[in-house]
PDB file of C-alpha atoms in Angstrom:
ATOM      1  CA  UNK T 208       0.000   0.000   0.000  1.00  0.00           C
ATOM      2  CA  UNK T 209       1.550   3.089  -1.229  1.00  0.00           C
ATOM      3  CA  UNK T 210       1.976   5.861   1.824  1.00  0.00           C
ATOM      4  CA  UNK T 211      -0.767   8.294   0.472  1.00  0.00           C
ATOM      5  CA  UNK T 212      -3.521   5.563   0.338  1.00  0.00           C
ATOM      6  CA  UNK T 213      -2.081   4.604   3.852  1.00  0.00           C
ATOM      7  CA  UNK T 214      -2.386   8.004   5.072  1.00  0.00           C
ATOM      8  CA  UNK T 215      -5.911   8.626   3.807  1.00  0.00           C
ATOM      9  CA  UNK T 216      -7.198   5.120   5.134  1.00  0.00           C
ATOM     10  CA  UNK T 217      -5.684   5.921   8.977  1.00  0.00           C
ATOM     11  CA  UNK T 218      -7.383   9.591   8.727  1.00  0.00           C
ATOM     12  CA  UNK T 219     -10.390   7.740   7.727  1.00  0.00           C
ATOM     13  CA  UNK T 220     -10.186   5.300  10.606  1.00  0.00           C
ATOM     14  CA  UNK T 221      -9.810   8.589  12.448  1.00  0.00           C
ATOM     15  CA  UNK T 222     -13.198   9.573  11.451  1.00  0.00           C
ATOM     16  CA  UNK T 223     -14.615   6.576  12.641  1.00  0.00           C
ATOM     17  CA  UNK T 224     -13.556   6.985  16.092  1.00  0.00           C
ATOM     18  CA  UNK T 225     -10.193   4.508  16.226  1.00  0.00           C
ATOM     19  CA  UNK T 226      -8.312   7.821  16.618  1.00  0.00           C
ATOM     20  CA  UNK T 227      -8.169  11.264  16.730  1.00  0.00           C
ATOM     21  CA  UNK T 228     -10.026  12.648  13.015  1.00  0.00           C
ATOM     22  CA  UNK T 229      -6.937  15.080  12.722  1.00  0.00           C
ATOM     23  CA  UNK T 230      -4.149  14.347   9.840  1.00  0.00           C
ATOM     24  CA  UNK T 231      -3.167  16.381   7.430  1.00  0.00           C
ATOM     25  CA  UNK T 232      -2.615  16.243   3.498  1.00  0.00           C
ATOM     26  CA  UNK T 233       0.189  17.106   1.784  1.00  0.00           C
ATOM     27  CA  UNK T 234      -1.365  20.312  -0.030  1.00  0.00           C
ATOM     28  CA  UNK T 235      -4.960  21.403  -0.655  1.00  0.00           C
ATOM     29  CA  UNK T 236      -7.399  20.505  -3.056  1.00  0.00           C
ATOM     30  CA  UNK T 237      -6.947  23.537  -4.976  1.00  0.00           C
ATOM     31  CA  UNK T 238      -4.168  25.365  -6.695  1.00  0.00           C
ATOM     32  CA  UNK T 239      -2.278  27.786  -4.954  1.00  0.00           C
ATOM     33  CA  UNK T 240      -3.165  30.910  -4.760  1.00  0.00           C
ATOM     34  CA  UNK T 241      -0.105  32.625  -5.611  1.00  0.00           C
ATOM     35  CA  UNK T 242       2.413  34.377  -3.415  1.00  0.00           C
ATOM     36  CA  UNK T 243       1.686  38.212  -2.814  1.00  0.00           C
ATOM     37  CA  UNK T 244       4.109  40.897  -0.988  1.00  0.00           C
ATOM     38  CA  UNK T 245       4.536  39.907   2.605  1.00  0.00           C
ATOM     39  CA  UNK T 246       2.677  42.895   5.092  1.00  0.00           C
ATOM     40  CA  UNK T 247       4.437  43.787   8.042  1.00  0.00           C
ATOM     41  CA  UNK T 248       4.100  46.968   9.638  1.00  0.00           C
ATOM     42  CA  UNK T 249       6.783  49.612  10.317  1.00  0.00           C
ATOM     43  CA  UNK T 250       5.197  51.467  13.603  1.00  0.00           C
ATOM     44  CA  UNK T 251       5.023  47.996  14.970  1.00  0.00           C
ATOM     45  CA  UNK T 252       7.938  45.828  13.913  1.00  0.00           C
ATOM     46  CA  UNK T 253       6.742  42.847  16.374  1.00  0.00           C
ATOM     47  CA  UNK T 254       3.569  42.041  14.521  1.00  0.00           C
ATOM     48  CA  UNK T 255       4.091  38.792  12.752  1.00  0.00           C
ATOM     49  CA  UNK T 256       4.288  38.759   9.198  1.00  0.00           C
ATOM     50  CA  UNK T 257       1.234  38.231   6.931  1.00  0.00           C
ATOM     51  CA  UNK T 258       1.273  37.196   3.113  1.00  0.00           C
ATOM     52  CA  UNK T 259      -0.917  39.622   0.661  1.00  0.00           C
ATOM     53  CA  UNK T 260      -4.159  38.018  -0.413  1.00  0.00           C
ATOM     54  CA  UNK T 261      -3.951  35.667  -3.611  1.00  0.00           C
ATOM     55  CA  UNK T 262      -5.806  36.163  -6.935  1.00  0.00           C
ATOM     56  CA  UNK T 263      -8.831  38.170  -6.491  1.00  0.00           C
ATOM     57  CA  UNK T 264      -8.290  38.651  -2.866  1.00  0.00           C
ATOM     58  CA  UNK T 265      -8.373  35.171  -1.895  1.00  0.00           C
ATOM     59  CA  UNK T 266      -6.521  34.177   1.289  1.00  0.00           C
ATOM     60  CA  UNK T 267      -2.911  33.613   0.657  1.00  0.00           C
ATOM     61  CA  UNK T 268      -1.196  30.284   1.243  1.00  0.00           C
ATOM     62  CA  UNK T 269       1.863  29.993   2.545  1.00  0.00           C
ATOM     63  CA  UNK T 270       3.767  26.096   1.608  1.00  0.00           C
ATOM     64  CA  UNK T 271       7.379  26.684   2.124  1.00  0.00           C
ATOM     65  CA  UNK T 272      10.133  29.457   1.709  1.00  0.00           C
ATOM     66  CA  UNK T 273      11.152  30.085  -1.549  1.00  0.00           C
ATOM     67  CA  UNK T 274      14.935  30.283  -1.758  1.00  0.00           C
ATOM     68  CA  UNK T 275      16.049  30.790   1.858  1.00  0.00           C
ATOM     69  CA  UNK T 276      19.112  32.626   2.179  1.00  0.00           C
ATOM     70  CA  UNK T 277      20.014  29.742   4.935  1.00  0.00           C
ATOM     71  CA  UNK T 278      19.044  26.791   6.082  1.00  0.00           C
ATOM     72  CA  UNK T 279      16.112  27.144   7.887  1.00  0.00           C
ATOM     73  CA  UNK T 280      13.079  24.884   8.888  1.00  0.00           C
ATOM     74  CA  UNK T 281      10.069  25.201  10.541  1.00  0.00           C
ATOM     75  CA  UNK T 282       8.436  22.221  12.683  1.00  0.00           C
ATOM     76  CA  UNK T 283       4.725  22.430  12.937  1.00  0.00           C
ATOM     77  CA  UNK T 284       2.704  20.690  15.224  1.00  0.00           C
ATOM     78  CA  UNK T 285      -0.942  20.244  15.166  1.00  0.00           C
ATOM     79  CA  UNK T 286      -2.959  20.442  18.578  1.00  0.00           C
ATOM     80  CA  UNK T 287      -5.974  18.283  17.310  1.00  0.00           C
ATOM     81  CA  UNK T 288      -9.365  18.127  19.025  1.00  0.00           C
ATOM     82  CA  UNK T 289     -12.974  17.795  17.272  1.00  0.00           C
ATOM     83  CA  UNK T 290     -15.748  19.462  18.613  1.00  0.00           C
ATOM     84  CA  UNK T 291     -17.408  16.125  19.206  1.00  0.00           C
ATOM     85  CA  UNK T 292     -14.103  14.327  20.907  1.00  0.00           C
ATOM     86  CA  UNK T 293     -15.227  15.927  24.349  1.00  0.00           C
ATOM     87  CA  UNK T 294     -16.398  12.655  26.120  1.00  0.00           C
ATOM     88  CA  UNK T 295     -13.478  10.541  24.361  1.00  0.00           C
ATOM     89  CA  UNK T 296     -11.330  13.132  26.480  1.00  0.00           C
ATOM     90  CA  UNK T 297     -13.535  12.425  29.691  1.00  0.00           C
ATOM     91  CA  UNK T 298     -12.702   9.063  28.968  1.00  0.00           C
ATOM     92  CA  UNK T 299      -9.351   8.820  29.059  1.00  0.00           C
ATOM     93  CA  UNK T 300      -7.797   9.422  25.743  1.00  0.00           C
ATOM     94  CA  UNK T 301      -5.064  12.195  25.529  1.00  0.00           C
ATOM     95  CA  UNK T 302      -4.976  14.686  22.887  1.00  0.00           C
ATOM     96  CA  UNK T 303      -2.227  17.098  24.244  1.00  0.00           C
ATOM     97  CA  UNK T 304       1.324  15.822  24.341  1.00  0.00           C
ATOM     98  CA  UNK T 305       3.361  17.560  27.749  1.00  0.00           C
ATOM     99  CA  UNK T 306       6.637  15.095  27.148  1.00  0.00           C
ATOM    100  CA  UNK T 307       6.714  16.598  23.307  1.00  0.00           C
ATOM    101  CA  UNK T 308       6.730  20.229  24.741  1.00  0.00           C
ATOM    102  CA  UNK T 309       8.940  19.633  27.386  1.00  0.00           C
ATOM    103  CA  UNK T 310      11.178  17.786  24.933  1.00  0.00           C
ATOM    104  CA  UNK T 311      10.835  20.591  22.114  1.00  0.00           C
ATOM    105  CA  UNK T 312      11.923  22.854  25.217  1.00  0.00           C
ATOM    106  CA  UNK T 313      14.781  21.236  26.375  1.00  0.00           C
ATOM    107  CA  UNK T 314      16.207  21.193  23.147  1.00  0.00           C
ATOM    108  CA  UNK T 315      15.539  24.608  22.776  1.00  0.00           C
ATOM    109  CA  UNK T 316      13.564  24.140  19.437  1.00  0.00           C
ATOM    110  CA  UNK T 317      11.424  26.764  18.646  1.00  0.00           C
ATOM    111  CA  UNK T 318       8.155  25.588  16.581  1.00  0.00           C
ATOM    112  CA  UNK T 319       4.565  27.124  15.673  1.00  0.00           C
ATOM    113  CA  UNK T 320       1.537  24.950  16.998  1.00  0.00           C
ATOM    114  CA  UNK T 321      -1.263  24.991  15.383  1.00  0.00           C
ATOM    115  CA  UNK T 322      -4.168  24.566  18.246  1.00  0.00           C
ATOM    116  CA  UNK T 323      -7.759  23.735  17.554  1.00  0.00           C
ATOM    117  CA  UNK T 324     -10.417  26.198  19.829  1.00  0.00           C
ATOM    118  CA  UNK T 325     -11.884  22.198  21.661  1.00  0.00           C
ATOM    119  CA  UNK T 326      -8.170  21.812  22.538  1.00  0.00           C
ATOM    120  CA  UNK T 327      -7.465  24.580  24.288  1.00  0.00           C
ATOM    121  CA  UNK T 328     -11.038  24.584  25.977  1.00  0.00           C
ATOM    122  CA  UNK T 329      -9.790  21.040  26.619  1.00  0.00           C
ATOM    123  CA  UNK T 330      -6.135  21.988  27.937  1.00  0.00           C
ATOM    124  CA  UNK T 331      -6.111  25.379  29.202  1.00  0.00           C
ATOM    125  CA  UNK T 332      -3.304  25.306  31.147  1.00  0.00           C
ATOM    126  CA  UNK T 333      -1.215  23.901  28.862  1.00  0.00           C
ATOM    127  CA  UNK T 334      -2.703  26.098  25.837  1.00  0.00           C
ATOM    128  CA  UNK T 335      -1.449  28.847  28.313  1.00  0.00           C
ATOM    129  CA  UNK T 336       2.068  27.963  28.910  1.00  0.00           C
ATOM    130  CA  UNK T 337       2.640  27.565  25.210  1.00  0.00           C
ATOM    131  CA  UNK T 338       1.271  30.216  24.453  1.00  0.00           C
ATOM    132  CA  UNK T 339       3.413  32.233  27.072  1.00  0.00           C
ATOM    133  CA  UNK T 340       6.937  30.384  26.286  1.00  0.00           C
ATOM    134  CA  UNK T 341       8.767  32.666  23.770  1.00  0.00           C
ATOM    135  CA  UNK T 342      10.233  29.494  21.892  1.00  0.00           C
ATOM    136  CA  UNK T 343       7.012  28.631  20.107  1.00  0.00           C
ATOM    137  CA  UNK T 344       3.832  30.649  18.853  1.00  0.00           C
ATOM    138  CA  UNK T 345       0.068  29.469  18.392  1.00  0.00           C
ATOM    139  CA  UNK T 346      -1.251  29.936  15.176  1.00  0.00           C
ATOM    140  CA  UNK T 347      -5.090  28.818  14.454  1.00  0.00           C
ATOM    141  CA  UNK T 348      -6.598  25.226  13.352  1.00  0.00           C
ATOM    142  CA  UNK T 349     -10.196  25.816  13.271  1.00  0.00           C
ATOM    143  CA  UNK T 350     -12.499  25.611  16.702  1.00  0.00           C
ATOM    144  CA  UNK T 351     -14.086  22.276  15.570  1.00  0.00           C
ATOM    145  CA  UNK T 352     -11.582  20.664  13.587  1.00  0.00           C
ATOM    146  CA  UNK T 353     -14.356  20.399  10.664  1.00  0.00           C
ATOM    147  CA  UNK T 354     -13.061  19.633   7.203  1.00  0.00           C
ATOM    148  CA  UNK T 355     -13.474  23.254   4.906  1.00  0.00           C
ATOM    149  CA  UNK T 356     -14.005  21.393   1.914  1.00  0.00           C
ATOM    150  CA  UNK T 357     -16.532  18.114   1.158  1.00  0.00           C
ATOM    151  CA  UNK T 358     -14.155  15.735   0.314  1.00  0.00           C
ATOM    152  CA  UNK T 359     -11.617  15.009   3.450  1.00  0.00           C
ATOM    153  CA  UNK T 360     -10.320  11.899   4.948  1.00  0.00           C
ATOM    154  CA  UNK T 361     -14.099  11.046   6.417  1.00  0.00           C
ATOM    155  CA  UNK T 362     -14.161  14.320   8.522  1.00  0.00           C
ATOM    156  CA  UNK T 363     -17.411  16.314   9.083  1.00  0.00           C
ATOM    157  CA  UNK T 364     -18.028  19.375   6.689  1.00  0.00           C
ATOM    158  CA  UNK T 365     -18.237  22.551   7.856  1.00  0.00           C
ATOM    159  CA  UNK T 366     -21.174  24.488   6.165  1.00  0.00           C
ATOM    160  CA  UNK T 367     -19.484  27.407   4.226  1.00  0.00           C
ATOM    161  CA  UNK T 368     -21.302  30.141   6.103  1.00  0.00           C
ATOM    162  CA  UNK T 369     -20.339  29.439   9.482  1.00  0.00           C
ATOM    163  CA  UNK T 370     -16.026  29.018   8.368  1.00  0.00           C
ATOM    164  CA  UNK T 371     -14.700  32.529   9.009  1.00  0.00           C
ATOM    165  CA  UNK T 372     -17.193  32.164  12.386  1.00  0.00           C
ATOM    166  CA  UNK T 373     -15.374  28.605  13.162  1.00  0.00           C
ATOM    167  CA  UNK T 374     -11.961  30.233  12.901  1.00  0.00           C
ATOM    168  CA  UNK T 375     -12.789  33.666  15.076  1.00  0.00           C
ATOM    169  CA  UNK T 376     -14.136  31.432  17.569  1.00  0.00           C
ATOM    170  CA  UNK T 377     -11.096  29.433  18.066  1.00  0.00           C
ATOM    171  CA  UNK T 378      -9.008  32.615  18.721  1.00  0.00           C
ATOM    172  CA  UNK T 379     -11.981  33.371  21.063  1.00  0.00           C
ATOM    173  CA  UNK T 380     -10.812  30.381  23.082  1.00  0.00           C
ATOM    174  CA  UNK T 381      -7.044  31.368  23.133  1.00  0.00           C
ATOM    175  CA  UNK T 382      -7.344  34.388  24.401  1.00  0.00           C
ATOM    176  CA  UNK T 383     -10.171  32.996  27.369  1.00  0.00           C
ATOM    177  CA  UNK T 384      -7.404  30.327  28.013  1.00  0.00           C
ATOM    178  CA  UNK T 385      -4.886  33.119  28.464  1.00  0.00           C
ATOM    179  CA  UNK T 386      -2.649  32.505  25.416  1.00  0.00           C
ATOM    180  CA  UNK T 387      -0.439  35.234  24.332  1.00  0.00           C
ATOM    181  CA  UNK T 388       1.527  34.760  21.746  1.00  0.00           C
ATOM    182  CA  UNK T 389      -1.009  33.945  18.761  1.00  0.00           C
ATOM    183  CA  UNK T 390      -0.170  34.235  15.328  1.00  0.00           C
ATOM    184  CA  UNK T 391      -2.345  35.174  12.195  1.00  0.00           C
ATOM    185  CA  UNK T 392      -2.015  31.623  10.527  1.00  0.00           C
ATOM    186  CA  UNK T 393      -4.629  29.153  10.315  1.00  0.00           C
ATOM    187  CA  UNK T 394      -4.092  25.521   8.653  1.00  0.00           C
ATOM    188  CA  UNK T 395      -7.159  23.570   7.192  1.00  0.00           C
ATOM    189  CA  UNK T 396      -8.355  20.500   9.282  1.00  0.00           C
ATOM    190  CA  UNK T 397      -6.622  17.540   6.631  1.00  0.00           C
ATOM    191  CA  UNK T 398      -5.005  20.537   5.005  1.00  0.00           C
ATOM    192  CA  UNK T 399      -7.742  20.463   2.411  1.00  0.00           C
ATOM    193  CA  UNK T 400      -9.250  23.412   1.031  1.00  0.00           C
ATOM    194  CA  UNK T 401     -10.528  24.568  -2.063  1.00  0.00           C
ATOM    195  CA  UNK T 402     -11.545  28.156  -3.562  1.00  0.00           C
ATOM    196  CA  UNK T 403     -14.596  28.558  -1.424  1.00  0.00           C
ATOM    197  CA  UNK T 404     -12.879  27.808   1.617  1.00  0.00           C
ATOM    198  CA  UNK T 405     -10.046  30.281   0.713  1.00  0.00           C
ATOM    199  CA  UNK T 406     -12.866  33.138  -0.156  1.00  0.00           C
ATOM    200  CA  UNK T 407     -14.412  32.368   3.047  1.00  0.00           C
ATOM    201  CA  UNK T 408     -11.845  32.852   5.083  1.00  0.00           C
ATOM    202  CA  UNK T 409     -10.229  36.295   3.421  1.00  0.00           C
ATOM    203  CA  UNK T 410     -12.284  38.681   5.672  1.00  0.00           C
ATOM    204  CA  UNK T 411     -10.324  36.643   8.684  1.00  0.00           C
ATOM    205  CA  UNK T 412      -6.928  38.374   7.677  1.00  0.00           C
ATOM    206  CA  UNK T 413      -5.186  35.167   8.089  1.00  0.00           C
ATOM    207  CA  UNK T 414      -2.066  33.622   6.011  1.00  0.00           C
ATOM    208  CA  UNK T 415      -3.196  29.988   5.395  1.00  0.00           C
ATOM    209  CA  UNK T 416      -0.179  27.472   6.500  1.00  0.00           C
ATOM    210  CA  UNK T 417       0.406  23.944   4.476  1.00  0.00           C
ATOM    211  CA  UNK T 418       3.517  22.391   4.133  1.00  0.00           C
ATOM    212  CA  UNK T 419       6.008  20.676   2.176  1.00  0.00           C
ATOM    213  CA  UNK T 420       7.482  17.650   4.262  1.00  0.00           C
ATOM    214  CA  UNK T 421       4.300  14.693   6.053  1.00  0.00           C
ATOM    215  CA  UNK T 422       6.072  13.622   8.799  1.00  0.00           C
ATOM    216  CA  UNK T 423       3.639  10.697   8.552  1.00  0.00           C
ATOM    217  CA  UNK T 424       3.347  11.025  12.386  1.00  0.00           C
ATOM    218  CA  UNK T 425      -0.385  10.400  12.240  1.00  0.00           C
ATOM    219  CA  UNK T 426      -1.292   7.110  14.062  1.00  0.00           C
ATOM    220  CA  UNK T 427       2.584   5.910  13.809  1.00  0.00           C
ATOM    221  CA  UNK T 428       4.104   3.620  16.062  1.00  0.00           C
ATOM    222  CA  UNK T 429       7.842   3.713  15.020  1.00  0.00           C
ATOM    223  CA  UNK T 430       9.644   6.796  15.413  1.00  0.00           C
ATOM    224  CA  UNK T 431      12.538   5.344  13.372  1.00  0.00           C
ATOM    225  CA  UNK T 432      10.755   5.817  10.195  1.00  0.00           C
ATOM    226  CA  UNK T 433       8.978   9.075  10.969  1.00  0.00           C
ATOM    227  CA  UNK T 434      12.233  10.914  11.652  1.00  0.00           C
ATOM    228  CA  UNK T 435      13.701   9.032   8.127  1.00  0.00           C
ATOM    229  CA  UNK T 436      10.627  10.313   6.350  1.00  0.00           C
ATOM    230  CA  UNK T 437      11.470  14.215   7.868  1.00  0.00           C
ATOM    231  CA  UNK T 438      14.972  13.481   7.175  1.00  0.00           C
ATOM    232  CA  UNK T 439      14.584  12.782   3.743  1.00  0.00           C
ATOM    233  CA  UNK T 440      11.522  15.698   3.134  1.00  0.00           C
ATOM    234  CA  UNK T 441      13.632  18.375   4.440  1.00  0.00           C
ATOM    235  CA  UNK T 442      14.632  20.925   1.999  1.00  0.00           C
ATOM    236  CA  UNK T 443      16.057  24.455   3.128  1.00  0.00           C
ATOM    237  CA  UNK T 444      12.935  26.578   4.144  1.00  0.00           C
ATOM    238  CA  UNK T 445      10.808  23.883   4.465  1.00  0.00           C
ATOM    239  CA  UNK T 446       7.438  23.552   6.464  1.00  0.00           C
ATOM    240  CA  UNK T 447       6.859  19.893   8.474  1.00  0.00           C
ATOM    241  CA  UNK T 448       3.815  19.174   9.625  1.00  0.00           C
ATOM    242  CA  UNK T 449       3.658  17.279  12.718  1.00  0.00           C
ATOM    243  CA  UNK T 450       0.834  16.515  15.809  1.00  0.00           C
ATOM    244  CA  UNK T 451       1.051  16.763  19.502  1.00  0.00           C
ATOM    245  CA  UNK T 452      -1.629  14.506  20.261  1.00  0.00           C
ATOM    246  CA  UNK T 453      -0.352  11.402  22.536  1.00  0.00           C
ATOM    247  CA  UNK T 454      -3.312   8.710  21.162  1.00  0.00           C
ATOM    248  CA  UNK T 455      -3.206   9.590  17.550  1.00  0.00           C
ATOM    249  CA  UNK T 456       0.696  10.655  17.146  1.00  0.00           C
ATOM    250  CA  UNK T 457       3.041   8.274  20.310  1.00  0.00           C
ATOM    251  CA  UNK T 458       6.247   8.169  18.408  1.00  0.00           C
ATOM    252  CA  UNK T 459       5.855  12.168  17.537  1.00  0.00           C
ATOM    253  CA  UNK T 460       8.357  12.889  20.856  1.00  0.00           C
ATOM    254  CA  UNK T 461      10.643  10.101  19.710  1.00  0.00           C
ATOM    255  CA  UNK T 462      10.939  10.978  16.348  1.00  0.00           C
ATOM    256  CA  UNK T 463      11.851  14.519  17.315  1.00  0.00           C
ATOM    257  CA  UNK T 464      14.297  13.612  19.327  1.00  0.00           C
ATOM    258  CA  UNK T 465      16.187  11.906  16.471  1.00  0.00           C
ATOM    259  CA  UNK T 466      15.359  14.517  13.830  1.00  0.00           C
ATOM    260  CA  UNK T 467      16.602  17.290  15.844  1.00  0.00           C
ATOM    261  CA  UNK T 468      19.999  16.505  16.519  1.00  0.00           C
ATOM    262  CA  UNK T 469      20.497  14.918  12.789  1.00  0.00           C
ATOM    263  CA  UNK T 470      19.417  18.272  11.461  1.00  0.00           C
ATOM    264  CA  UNK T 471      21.302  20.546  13.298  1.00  0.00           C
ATOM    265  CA  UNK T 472      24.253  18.497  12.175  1.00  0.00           C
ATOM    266  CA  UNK T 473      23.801  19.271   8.729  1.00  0.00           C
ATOM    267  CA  UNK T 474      23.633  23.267   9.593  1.00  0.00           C
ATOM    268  CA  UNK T 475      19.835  23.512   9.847  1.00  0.00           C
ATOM    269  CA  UNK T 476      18.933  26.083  12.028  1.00  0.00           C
ATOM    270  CA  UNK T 477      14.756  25.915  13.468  1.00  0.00           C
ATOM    271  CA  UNK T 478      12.668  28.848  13.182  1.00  0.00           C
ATOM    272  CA  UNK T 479       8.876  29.135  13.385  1.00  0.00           C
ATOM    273  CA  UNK T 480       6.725  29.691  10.795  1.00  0.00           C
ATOM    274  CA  UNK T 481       6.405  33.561  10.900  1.00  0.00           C
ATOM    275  CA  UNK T 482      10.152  33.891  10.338  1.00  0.00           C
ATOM    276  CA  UNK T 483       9.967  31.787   7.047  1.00  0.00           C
ATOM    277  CA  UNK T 484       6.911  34.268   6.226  1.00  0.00           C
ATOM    278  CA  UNK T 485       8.767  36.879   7.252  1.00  0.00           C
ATOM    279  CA  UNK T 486      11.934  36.115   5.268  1.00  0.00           C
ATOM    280  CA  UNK T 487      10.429  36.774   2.245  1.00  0.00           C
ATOM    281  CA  UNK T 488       9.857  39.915   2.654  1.00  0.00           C
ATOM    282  CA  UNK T 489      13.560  40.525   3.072  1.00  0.00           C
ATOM    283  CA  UNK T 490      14.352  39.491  -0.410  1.00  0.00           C
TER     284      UNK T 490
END
């Protein structure tokens, strides 16, 4: 079974209940929108970097940087929670991940998370100290974890009219959950997404974040081949997309704790996403 069919059968299964419904894809249904001027603002150099909307003002997506002066990569982690996974949670099953954190933190590895609104309702406290620890930054991955498009890996659709209200109410539950250092990036639940979804979301001001390197993480059980897979993916200025959910993702901590090391060996520095964004504006 080739790895894509795998990959869309376990984010199926997902669906179903055997795990958590989050995985991603390796790019979105539709063609890219195209790559505008990055926005920053000069009266308040902190603000994190934005891409200009796409063709007729569609929401820009950002993949990977293009030409990096150095070599630069950005982990990503997904925080995945449905809207519906409340009593799974009640039950038992972990979605966060503290050992990956504390692991990402000892090796002083600075990443962007991208938290669904459930999981932080779900894990304030720890939604909180991420958000406060200056190594990583919380960018947006929907409130419900609802697929924006009607084809995706068996999750539920979101009705197009309530997208741009999914999104705003997952920054909603940042901020109640006392996270401070949020970012204007959202990624689509599976990472699909098509030109609706990309319309919808334009009066949201956010810079849509895919990737270029599956860590194929999702529902893995050995870490050896997860960190060969991000070994092998990694190009300078390149986006991985990774979870930090214990029952869906266990060898996620393991594999980063080869990858890491490896990496830096072969002069790869880790940045989060904003400063890829935010490179590109420098060029």
């Amino acid at each position: 079974m080739t790895y894509v069919r795998r990959f869309a059968l376990v984010c199926a299964l997902g669906a179903l209940g055997v795990g958590t419904a989050a995985c991603g894809g390796s790019g979105g249904s539709a063609g890219h929108p195209g790559r505008g001027v990055v926005s920053t603002s000069a009266s308040a150099p902190s603000r994190p970097p934005t891409l200009a909307p796409g063709p007729a003002g569609l929401t820009p997506v950002f993949k990977s940087a293009p030409h990096p002066r150095d070599r630069t990569v950005a982990l990503t982690f997904d925080a995945d929670m449905t809207a519906d996974e409340g009593a799974r949670a009640a039950a038992g099953e972990h979605f966060d991940n503290p050992a990956l954190i504390a692991t990402l933190r000892r090796l002083k590895v600075p990443a962007t998370v991208f938290m669904t609104g459930r999981w932080a309702e779900e894990y304030p406290a720890e939604a909180k100290s991420i958000g406060s620890d200056p190594l990583f930054e919380v960018a947006n991955h929907s409130y419900s974890h609802y697929a924006f498009t009607g084809e995706c890996y068996g999750l539920p659709t979101m009705p197009p009219a309530q997208m741009r209200t999914d999104v705003e109410r997952a920054f909603t539950a940042f901020r109640k959950a006392g996270v401070k250092r949020t970012v204007p990036y959202f990624r689509f639940p599976g990472g699909c997404y098509d030109q609706e979804g990309l319309r919808k979301l334009t009066p949201a001001g956010v810079t849509a974040v895919q990737w270029d390197v599956v860590s194929g993480d999702a529902f893995a059980t050995d870490s050896d081949a997860v960190a060969r897979q991000v070994l092998d993916g990694v190009r300078p200025g390149s986006v991985v997309v990774m979870h930090c959910t214990r029952s869906a993702a266990p060898a996620t901590e393991a594999a980063v704790r080869a990858v890491v090391p490896k990496l830096r060996e072969r002069g790869y520095r880790f940045v989060r996403v904003s400063e890829l964004i935010g490179s590109t504006a420098r060029r």
